[in-house]
Amino acid sequence: MLRPAGGLSLNIEDMAKLAELYINRGRGLLSAETIERMAHSKNINIGEFTAGYGLFNYARHYDGIRYRGHDGGLPGWLSKLSFSPKHKAGFVVLQNSEQPQAFRAIVNLISEYLAKYFTQAKRNVADIPK
């Protein structure tokens, strides 16, 4: 009855592969140009803006890091796929319950960890003598 709402039937491993596809800009399946086109609102909205919807995905910021991705939910489950093209990283969260506060807390913990990691990695690169 709810199949049209989801459109895809995937497990966590499949979702991680999908995130990897977008992080790697489609390598092996889609062209980098196709992935880039999917990320821009100009394809479906009037005009272009960085916070807009693209094809399948939308922009979201966590802890100052810009991600693209998609999420959804139905009675009994919640899902999120987020990836950062700039940092070549992402995450997937699937939850089999209707506890949106717990779901948001998990997403926030992951995004806070990644923000610290990205900041530390940037400092480490900056510290390397030239």
PDB file of N, CA and C in Angstrom, residues 15-91:
ATOM      1  N   MET A  15      22.165   1.224   0.562  1.00  0.00           N
ATOM      2  CA  MET A  15      22.143   2.676   0.758  1.00  0.00           C
ATOM      3  C   MET A  15      23.560   3.231   0.825  1.00  0.00           C
ATOM      4  N   ALA A  16      24.463   2.498   1.484  1.00  0.00           N
ATOM      5  CA  ALA A  16      25.858   2.941   1.567  1.00  0.00           C
ATOM      6  C   ALA A  16      26.488   2.963   0.171  1.00  0.00           C
ATOM      7  N   LYS A  17      26.158   1.976  -0.666  1.00  0.00           N
ATOM      8  CA  LYS A  17      26.669   1.962  -2.038  1.00  0.00           C
ATOM      9  C   LYS A  17      26.110   3.129  -2.843  1.00  0.00           C
ATOM     10  N   LEU A  18      24.848   3.465  -2.617  1.00  0.00           N
ATOM     11  CA  LEU A  18      24.250   4.604  -3.302  1.00  0.00           C
ATOM     12  C   LEU A  18      24.948   5.903  -2.878  1.00  0.00           C
ATOM     13  N   ALA A  19      25.200   6.054  -1.580  1.00  0.00           N
ATOM     14  CA  ALA A  19      25.936   7.230  -1.098  1.00  0.00           C
ATOM     15  C   ALA A  19      27.318   7.283  -1.747  1.00  0.00           C
ATOM     16  N   GLU A  20      27.982   6.139  -1.827  1.00  0.00           N
ATOM     17  CA  GLU A  20      29.310   6.077  -2.443  1.00  0.00           C
ATOM     18  C   GLU A  20      29.259   6.469  -3.917  1.00  0.00           C
ATOM     19  N   LEU A  21      28.202   6.071  -4.612  1.00  0.00           N
ATOM     20  CA  LEU A  21      28.029   6.461  -6.004  1.00  0.00           C
ATOM     21  C   LEU A  21      28.020   7.980  -6.146  1.00  0.00           C
ATOM     22  N   TYR A  22      27.278   8.650  -5.280  1.00  0.00           N
ATOM     23  CA  TYR A  22      27.213  10.110  -5.341  1.00  0.00           C
ATOM     24  C   TYR A  22      28.520  10.765  -4.894  1.00  0.00           C
ATOM     25  N   ILE A  23      29.156  10.215  -3.866  1.00  0.00           N
ATOM     26  CA  ILE A  23      30.433  10.762  -3.398  1.00  0.00           C
ATOM     27  C   ILE A  23      31.487  10.656  -4.496  1.00  0.00           C
ATOM     28  N   ASN A  24      31.489   9.515  -5.203  1.00  0.00           N
ATOM     29  CA  ASN A  24      32.477   9.289  -6.266  1.00  0.00           C
ATOM     30  C   ASN A  24      32.040   9.871  -7.604  1.00  0.00           C
ATOM     31  N   ARG A  25      30.994  10.703  -7.572  1.00  0.00           N
ATOM     32  CA  ARG A  25      30.505  11.411  -8.755  1.00  0.00           C
ATOM     33  C   ARG A  25      30.101  10.458  -9.870  1.00  0.00           C
ATOM     34  N   GLY A  26      29.504   9.315  -9.510  1.00  0.00           N
ATOM     35  CA  GLY A  26      28.930   8.402 -10.482  1.00  0.00           C
ATOM     36  C   GLY A  26      29.896   7.455 -11.150  1.00  0.00           C
ATOM     37  N   ARG A  27      31.158   7.504 -10.764  1.00  0.00           N
ATOM     38  CA  ARG A  27      32.191   6.703 -11.420  1.00  0.00           C
ATOM     39  C   ARG A  27      31.719   5.261 -11.628  1.00  0.00           C
ATOM     40  N   GLY A  28      31.779   4.809 -12.885  1.00  0.00           N
ATOM     41  CA  GLY A  28      31.420   3.442 -13.209  1.00  0.00           C
ATOM     42  C   GLY A  28      29.976   3.240 -13.630  1.00  0.00           C
ATOM     43  N   LEU A  29      29.113   4.194 -13.343  1.00  0.00           N
ATOM     44  CA  LEU A  29      27.705   4.024 -13.703  1.00  0.00           C
ATOM     45  C   LEU A  29      27.147   5.263 -14.386  1.00  0.00           C
ATOM     46  N   LEU A  30      27.355   6.416 -13.792  1.00  0.00           N
ATOM     47  CA  LEU A  30      26.870   7.685 -14.335  1.00  0.00           C
ATOM     48  C   LEU A  30      28.056   8.615 -14.535  1.00  0.00           C
ATOM     49  N   SER A  31      27.899   9.567 -15.417  1.00  0.00           N
ATOM     50  CA  SER A  31      28.984  10.528 -15.612  1.00  0.00           C
ATOM     51  C   SER A  31      28.993  11.542 -14.471  1.00  0.00           C
ATOM     52  N   ALA A  32      30.143  12.146 -14.252  1.00  0.00           N
ATOM     53  CA  ALA A  32      30.255  13.196 -13.235  1.00  0.00           C
ATOM     54  C   ALA A  32      29.325  14.354 -13.583  1.00  0.00           C
ATOM     55  N   GLU A  33      29.160  14.623 -14.868  1.00  0.00           N
ATOM     56  CA  GLU A  33      28.258  15.701 -15.304  1.00  0.00           C
ATOM     57  C   GLU A  33      26.816  15.397 -14.916  1.00  0.00           C
ATOM     58  N   THR A  34      26.402  14.146 -15.031  1.00  0.00           N
ATOM     59  CA  THR A  34      25.043  13.763 -14.649  1.00  0.00           C
ATOM     60  C   THR A  34      24.835  13.958 -13.158  1.00  0.00           C
ATOM     61  N   ILE A  35      25.789  13.523 -12.353  1.00  0.00           N
ATOM     62  CA  ILE A  35      25.682  13.694 -10.904  1.00  0.00           C
ATOM     63  C   ILE A  35      25.637  15.175 -10.552  1.00  0.00           C
ATOM     64  N   GLU A  36      26.469  15.974 -11.202  1.00  0.00           N
ATOM     65  CA  GLU A  36      26.483  17.417 -10.951  1.00  0.00           C
ATOM     66  C   GLU A  36      25.146  18.047 -11.331  1.00  0.00           C
ATOM     67  N   ARG A  37      24.596  17.647 -12.450  1.00  0.00           N
ATOM     68  CA  ARG A  37      23.304  18.176 -12.897  1.00  0.00           C
ATOM     69  C   ARG A  37      22.201  17.851 -11.901  1.00  0.00           C
ATOM     70  N   MET A  38      22.263  16.664 -11.314  1.00  0.00           N
ATOM     71  CA  MET A  38      21.255  16.252 -10.348  1.00  0.00           C
ATOM     72  C   MET A  38      21.279  17.109  -9.084  1.00  0.00           C
ATOM     73  N   ALA A  39      22.405  17.746  -8.806  1.00  0.00           N
ATOM     74  CA  ALA A  39      22.568  18.500  -7.563  1.00  0.00           C
ATOM     75  C   ALA A  39      22.080  19.939  -7.654  1.00  0.00           C
ATOM     76  N   HIS A  40      21.638  20.381  -8.808  1.00  0.00           N
ATOM     77  CA  HIS A  40      21.274  21.787  -8.967  1.00  0.00           C
ATOM     78  C   HIS A  40      19.775  21.988  -9.105  1.00  0.00           C
ATOM     79  N   SER A  41      19.306  23.008  -8.450  1.00  0.00           N
ATOM     80  CA  SER A  41      17.885  23.332  -8.465  1.00  0.00           C
ATOM     81  C   SER A  41      17.419  23.844  -9.817  1.00  0.00           C
ATOM     82  N   LYS A  42      18.311  24.341 -10.627  1.00  0.00           N
ATOM     83  CA  LYS A  42      17.880  24.911 -11.914  1.00  0.00           C
ATOM     84  C   LYS A  42      17.198  23.872 -12.790  1.00  0.00           C
ATOM     85  N   ASN A  43      17.391  22.602 -12.484  1.00  0.00           N
ATOM     86  CA  ASN A  43      16.766  21.555 -13.272  1.00  0.00           C
ATOM     87  C   ASN A  43      15.292  21.364 -12.954  1.00  0.00           C
ATOM     88  N   ILE A  44      14.844  21.814 -11.783  1.00  0.00           N
ATOM     89  CA  ILE A  44      13.443  21.607 -11.439  1.00  0.00           C
ATOM     90  C   ILE A  44      12.762  22.853 -10.893  1.00  0.00           C
ATOM     91  N   ASN A  45      13.516  23.839 -10.469  1.00  0.00           N
ATOM     92  CA  ASN A  45      12.949  25.061  -9.916  1.00  0.00           C
ATOM     93  C   ASN A  45      13.168  26.222 -10.876  1.00  0.00           C
ATOM     94  N   ILE A  46      12.550  27.323 -10.587  1.00  0.00           N
ATOM     95  CA  ILE A  46      12.812  28.534 -11.369  1.00  0.00           C
ATOM     96  C   ILE A  46      14.059  29.174 -10.762  1.00  0.00           C
ATOM     97  N   GLY A  47      15.111  29.239 -11.528  1.00  0.00           N
ATOM     98  CA  GLY A  47      16.358  29.793 -11.026  1.00  0.00           C
ATOM     99  C   GLY A  47      17.172  28.749 -10.279  1.00  0.00           C
ATOM    100  N   GLU A  48      18.349  29.154  -9.853  1.00  0.00           N
ATOM    101  CA  GLU A  48      19.245  28.252  -9.139  1.00  0.00           C
ATOM    102  C   GLU A  48      19.600  28.849  -7.785  1.00  0.00           C
ATOM    103  N   PHE A  49      19.582  28.020  -6.751  1.00  0.00           N
ATOM    104  CA  PHE A  49      20.023  28.459  -5.438  1.00  0.00           C
ATOM    105  C   PHE A  49      20.594  27.257  -4.710  1.00  0.00           C
ATOM    106  N   THR A  50      21.616  27.474  -3.889  1.00  0.00           N
ATOM    107  CA  THR A  50      22.374  26.371  -3.294  1.00  0.00           C
ATOM    108  C   THR A  50      21.588  25.561  -2.286  1.00  0.00           C
ATOM    109  N   ALA A  51      20.522  26.107  -1.724  1.00  0.00           N
ATOM    110  CA  ALA A  51      19.741  25.361  -0.735  1.00  0.00           C
ATOM    111  C   ALA A  51      18.581  24.624  -1.383  1.00  0.00           C
ATOM    112  N   GLY A  52      18.541  24.594  -2.692  1.00  0.00           N
ATOM    113  CA  GLY A  52      17.386  24.043  -3.378  1.00  0.00           C
ATOM    114  C   GLY A  52      17.425  22.547  -3.589  1.00  0.00           C
ATOM    115  N   TYR A  53      16.299  22.075  -4.056  1.00  0.00           N
ATOM    116  CA  TYR A  53      16.160  20.685  -4.446  1.00  0.00           C
ATOM    117  C   TYR A  53      16.845  20.465  -5.775  1.00  0.00           C
ATOM    118  N   GLY A  54      17.502  19.351  -5.902  1.00  0.00           N
ATOM    119  CA  GLY A  54      18.006  18.896  -7.178  1.00  0.00           C
ATOM    120  C   GLY A  54      17.139  17.731  -7.610  1.00  0.00           C
ATOM    121  N   LEU A  55      17.624  16.937  -8.522  1.00  0.00           N
ATOM    122  CA  LEU A  55      16.908  15.730  -8.923  1.00  0.00           C
ATOM    123  C   LEU A  55      17.265  14.635  -7.926  1.00  0.00           C
ATOM    124  N   PHE A  56      16.360  14.204  -7.132  1.00  0.00           N
ATOM    125  CA  PHE A  56      16.467  13.206  -6.070  1.00  0.00           C
ATOM    126  C   PHE A  56      16.980  13.772  -4.764  1.00  0.00           C
ATOM    127  N   ASN A  57      17.667  14.865  -4.762  1.00  0.00           N
ATOM    128  CA  ASN A  57      18.341  15.280  -3.540  1.00  0.00           C
ATOM    129  C   ASN A  57      18.189  16.769  -3.276  1.00  0.00           C
ATOM    130  N   TYR A  58      18.531  17.157  -2.073  1.00  0.00           N
ATOM    131  CA  TYR A  58      18.467  18.565  -1.686  1.00  0.00           C
ATOM    132  C   TYR A  58      19.671  18.902  -0.823  1.00  0.00           C
ATOM    133  N   ALA A  59      19.938  20.194  -0.695  1.00  0.00           N
ATOM    134  CA  ALA A  59      21.065  20.663   0.108  1.00  0.00           C
ATOM    135  C   ALA A  59      20.647  20.758   1.569  1.00  0.00           C
ATOM    136  N   ARG A  60      21.588  20.438   2.437  1.00  0.00           N
ATOM    137  CA  ARG A  60      21.358  20.547   3.869  1.00  0.00           C
ATOM    138  C   ARG A  60      22.690  20.863   4.516  1.00  0.00           C
ATOM    139  N   HIS A  61      22.676  21.668   5.554  1.00  0.00           N
ATOM    140  CA  HIS A  61      23.897  22.021   6.282  1.00  0.00           C
ATOM    141  C   HIS A  61      23.824  21.443   7.687  1.00  0.00           C
ATOM    142  N   TYR A  62      24.886  20.770   8.090  1.00  0.00           N
ATOM    143  CA  TYR A  62      25.045  20.286   9.461  1.00  0.00           C
ATOM    144  C   TYR A  62      26.374  20.818   9.957  1.00  0.00           C
ATOM    145  N   ASP A  63      26.357  21.504  11.062  1.00  0.00           N
ATOM    146  CA  ASP A  63      27.592  22.005  11.677  1.00  0.00           C
ATOM    147  C   ASP A  63      28.479  22.735  10.678  1.00  0.00           C
ATOM    148  N   GLY A  64      27.864  23.514   9.798  1.00  0.00           N
ATOM    149  CA  GLY A  64      28.618  24.294   8.839  1.00  0.00           C
ATOM    150  C   GLY A  64      29.126  23.526   7.635  1.00  0.00           C
ATOM    151  N   ILE A  65      28.840  22.241   7.557  1.00  0.00           N
ATOM    152  CA  ILE A  65      29.268  21.419   6.429  1.00  0.00           C
ATOM    153  C   ILE A  65      28.073  21.263   5.486  1.00  0.00           C
ATOM    154  N   ARG A  66      28.304  21.495   4.206  1.00  0.00           N
ATOM    155  CA  ARG A  66      27.232  21.375   3.225  1.00  0.00           C
ATOM    156  C   ARG A  66      27.150  19.939   2.725  1.00  0.00           C
ATOM    157  N   TYR A  67      25.962  19.390   2.823  1.00  0.00           N
ATOM    158  CA  TYR A  67      25.681  18.043   2.345  1.00  0.00           C
ATOM    159  C   TYR A  67      24.592  18.106   1.284  1.00  0.00           C
ATOM    160  N   ARG A  68      24.495  17.060   0.508  1.00  0.00           N
ATOM    161  CA  ARG A  68      23.359  16.812  -0.355  1.00  0.00           C
ATOM    162  C   ARG A  68      22.797  15.475   0.092  1.00  0.00           C
ATOM    163  N   GLY A  69      21.572  15.202  -0.218  1.00  0.00           N
ATOM    164  CA  GLY A  69      21.023  13.914   0.150  1.00  0.00           C
ATOM    165  C   GLY A  69      19.514  13.882   0.066  1.00  0.00           C
ATOM    166  N   HIS A  70      18.966  12.868   0.682  1.00  0.00           N
ATOM    167  CA  HIS A  70      17.524  12.667   0.676  1.00  0.00           C
ATOM    168  C   HIS A  70      17.143  11.925   1.945  1.00  0.00           C
ATOM    169  N   ASP A  71      15.946  12.185   2.412  1.00  0.00           N
ATOM    170  CA  ASP A  71      15.455  11.443   3.574  1.00  0.00           C
ATOM    171  C   ASP A  71      13.990  11.130   3.366  1.00  0.00           C
ATOM    172  N   GLY A  72      13.458  10.350   4.270  1.00  0.00           N
ATOM    173  CA  GLY A  72      12.049  10.009   4.160  1.00  0.00           C
ATOM    174  C   GLY A  72      11.595   9.220   5.364  1.00  0.00           C
ATOM    175  N   GLY A  73      10.318   8.982   5.398  1.00  0.00           N
ATOM    176  CA  GLY A  73       9.768   8.203   6.490  1.00  0.00           C
ATOM    177  C   GLY A  73       8.329   7.815   6.219  1.00  0.00           C
ATOM    178  N   LEU A  74       7.952   6.750   6.803  1.00  0.00           N
ATOM    179  CA  LEU A  74       6.587   6.235   6.787  1.00  0.00           C
ATOM    180  C   LEU A  74       6.306   5.719   8.187  1.00  0.00           C
ATOM    181  N   PRO A  75       5.081   5.414   8.494  1.00  0.00           N
ATOM    182  CA  PRO A  75       4.823   4.856   9.821  1.00  0.00           C
ATOM    183  C   PRO A  75       5.724   3.639  10.095  1.00  0.00           C
ATOM    184  N   GLY A  76       6.554   3.755  11.117  1.00  0.00           N
ATOM    185  CA  GLY A  76       7.425   2.656  11.503  1.00  0.00           C
ATOM    186  C   GLY A  76       8.860   2.755  11.037  1.00  0.00           C
ATOM    187  N   TRP A  77       9.196   3.740  10.233  1.00  0.00           N
ATOM    188  CA  TRP A  77      10.604   3.866   9.830  1.00  0.00           C
ATOM    189  C   TRP A  77      10.946   5.274   9.385  1.00  0.00           C
ATOM    190  N   LEU A  78      12.251   5.585   9.520  1.00  0.00           N
ATOM    191  CA  LEU A  78      12.821   6.859   9.082  1.00  0.00           C
ATOM    192  C   LEU A  78      14.144   6.557   8.380  1.00  0.00           C
ATOM    193  N   SER A  79      14.516   7.381   7.416  1.00  0.00           N
ATOM    194  CA  SER A  79      15.771   7.151   6.696  1.00  0.00           C
ATOM    195  C   SER A  79      16.407   8.466   6.301  1.00  0.00           C
ATOM    196  N   LYS A  80      17.724   8.442   6.156  1.00  0.00           N
ATOM    197  CA  LYS A  80      18.472   9.614   5.694  1.00  0.00           C
ATOM    198  C   LYS A  80      19.737   9.133   5.000  1.00  0.00           C
ATOM    199  N   LEU A  81      20.016   9.734   3.840  1.00  0.00           N
ATOM    200  CA  LEU A  81      21.259   9.548   3.118  1.00  0.00           C
ATOM    201  C   LEU A  81      21.818  10.946   2.907  1.00  0.00           C
ATOM    202  N   SER A  82      23.006  11.216   3.413  1.00  0.00           N
ATOM    203  CA  SER A  82      23.653  12.523   3.261  1.00  0.00           C
ATOM    204  C   SER A  82      25.084  12.319   2.798  1.00  0.00           C
ATOM    205  N   PHE A  83      25.528  13.193   1.892  1.00  0.00           N
ATOM    206  CA  PHE A  83      26.914  13.107   1.432  1.00  0.00           C
ATOM    207  C   PHE A  83      27.461  14.503   1.179  1.00  0.00           C
ATOM    208  N   SER A  84      28.756  14.651   1.395  1.00  0.00           N
ATOM    209  CA  SER A  84      29.451  15.912   1.170  1.00  0.00           C
ATOM    210  C   SER A  84      30.380  15.745  -0.031  1.00  0.00           C
ATOM    211  N   PRO A  85      30.019  16.323  -1.173  1.00  0.00           N
ATOM    212  CA  PRO A  85      30.914  16.220  -2.329  1.00  0.00           C
ATOM    213  C   PRO A  85      32.297  16.808  -2.041  1.00  0.00           C
ATOM    214  N   LYS A  86      32.341  17.907  -1.300  1.00  0.00           N
ATOM    215  CA  LYS A  86      33.607  18.568  -0.996  1.00  0.00           C
ATOM    216  C   LYS A  86      34.538  17.665  -0.189  1.00  0.00           C
ATOM    217  N   HIS A  87      33.979  16.985   0.819  1.00  0.00           N
ATOM    218  CA  HIS A  87      34.801  16.164   1.720  1.00  0.00           C
ATOM    219  C   HIS A  87      34.841  14.696   1.326  1.00  0.00           C
ATOM    220  N   LYS A  88      34.106  14.334   0.273  1.00  0.00           N
ATOM    221  CA  LYS A  88      34.066  12.946  -0.207  1.00  0.00           C
ATOM    222  C   LYS A  88      33.724  11.972   0.911  1.00  0.00           C
ATOM    223  N   ALA A  89      32.676  12.325   1.651  1.00  0.00           N
ATOM    224  CA  ALA A  89      32.222  11.494   2.761  1.00  0.00           C
ATOM    225  C   ALA A  89      30.710  11.615   2.876  1.00  0.00           C
ATOM    226  N   GLY A  90      30.132  10.671   3.561  1.00  0.00           N
ATOM    227  CA  GLY A  90      28.694  10.721   3.773  1.00  0.00           C
ATOM    228  C   GLY A  90      28.263   9.741   4.827  1.00  0.00           C
ATOM    229  N   PHE A  91      26.953   9.685   5.056  1.00  0.00           N
ATOM    230  CA  PHE A  91      26.422   8.737   6.027  1.00  0.00           C
ATOM    231  C   PHE A  91      24.985   8.369   5.678  1.00  0.00           C
TER     232      PHE A  91
END
